[in-house]
mmCIF file of C-alpha atoms in Angstrom:
data_model
loop_
_atom_site.group_PDB
_atom_site.id
_atom_site.type_symbol
_atom_site.label_atom_id
_atom_site.label_comp_id
_atom_site.label_asym_id
_atom_site.label_seq_id
_atom_site.Cartn_x
_atom_site.Cartn_y
_atom_site.Cartn_z
ATOM 1 C CA MET P 1 -34.529 -23.170 51.892
ATOM 2 C CA LEU P 2 -36.870 -20.200 50.903
ATOM 3 C CA ASN P 3 -34.889 -19.977 47.788
ATOM 4 C CA ALA P 4 -35.273 -23.393 47.032
ATOM 5 C CA GLN P 5 -38.941 -23.168 47.486
ATOM 6 C CA ARG P 6 -39.033 -20.197 45.380
ATOM 7 C CA GLU P 7 -37.125 -21.929 42.704
ATOM 8 C CA GLU P 8 -39.426 -25.055 42.635
ATOM 9 C CA LEU P 9 -42.176 -22.654 42.593
ATOM 10 C CA THR P 10 -41.336 -20.896 39.380
ATOM 11 C CA LYS P 11 -40.036 -24.355 37.737
ATOM 12 C CA ARG P 12 -43.420 -25.435 38.673
ATOM 13 C CA ILE P 13 -45.489 -22.211 37.618
ATOM 14 C CA LYS P 14 -43.023 -22.090 33.862
ATOM 15 C CA THR P 15 -43.942 -25.984 33.532
ATOM 16 C CA GLU P 16 -47.982 -25.204 33.838
ATOM 17 C CA LEU P 17 -47.738 -22.589 31.485
ATOM 18 C CA ILE P 18 -45.950 -24.392 28.972
ATOM 19 C CA ASN P 19 -48.253 -27.050 29.082
ATOM 20 C CA SER P 20 -51.167 -24.883 29.141
ATOM 21 C CA ILE P 21 -50.461 -23.162 25.771
ATOM 22 C CA VAL P 22 -51.996 -26.152 23.596
ATOM 23 C CA ALA P 23 -55.382 -24.742 24.518
ATOM 24 C CA ILE P 24 -54.584 -22.139 21.835
ATOM 25 C CA ASN P 25 -55.320 -24.983 19.322
ATOM 26 C CA VAL P 26 -59.219 -24.542 19.840
ATOM 27 C CA LEU P 27 -59.349 -21.098 18.983
ATOM 28 C CA GLU P 28 -60.116 -19.487 15.305
ATOM 29 C CA ILE P 29 -58.327 -16.804 14.801
ATOM 30 C CA PRO P 30 -57.762 -15.479 11.067
ATOM 31 C CA ASP P 31 -54.674 -14.204 10.204
ATOM 32 C CA PHE P 32 -52.581 -15.736 13.041
ATOM 33 C CA ASP P 33 -49.758 -17.999 13.391
ATOM 34 C CA LYS P 34 -50.636 -19.997 16.207
ATOM 35 C CA GLU P 35 -47.473 -22.111 15.772
ATOM 36 C CA LYS P 36 -45.214 -19.122 15.683
ATOM 37 C CA PHE P 37 -47.129 -17.672 19.036
ATOM 38 C CA LYS P 38 -46.505 -21.189 20.678
ATOM 39 C CA LYS P 39 -42.857 -21.147 20.090
ATOM 40 C CA ASP P 40 -42.233 -17.469 21.089
ATOM 41 C CA PHE P 41 -44.453 -18.145 24.471
ATOM 42 C CA ILE P 42 -42.503 -20.754 25.063
ATOM 43 C CA GLU P 43 -39.197 -19.350 24.538
ATOM 44 C CA TYR P 44 -40.553 -16.299 26.898
ATOM 45 C CA VAL P 45 -41.600 -18.400 29.632
ATOM 46 C CA SER P 46 -38.415 -20.328 29.809
ATOM 47 C CA GLN P 47 -36.290 -17.092 30.304
ATOM 48 C CA ILE P 48 -38.176 -16.221 33.378
ATOM 49 C CA GLN P 49 -36.287 -16.097 36.076
ATOM 50 C CA MET P 50 -36.907 -15.446 39.747
#
């Protein structure tokens, strides 16, 4: 049961992190590829395991 709760919590945190990355769109950062960063961030977060 503890493992199931941990897996559900991990899944929820990953989902929230991925959903929050859209906030980067409002930032004005010169010479920064926001789309590549978002793609890399989503890929990295998706690979997190607990």
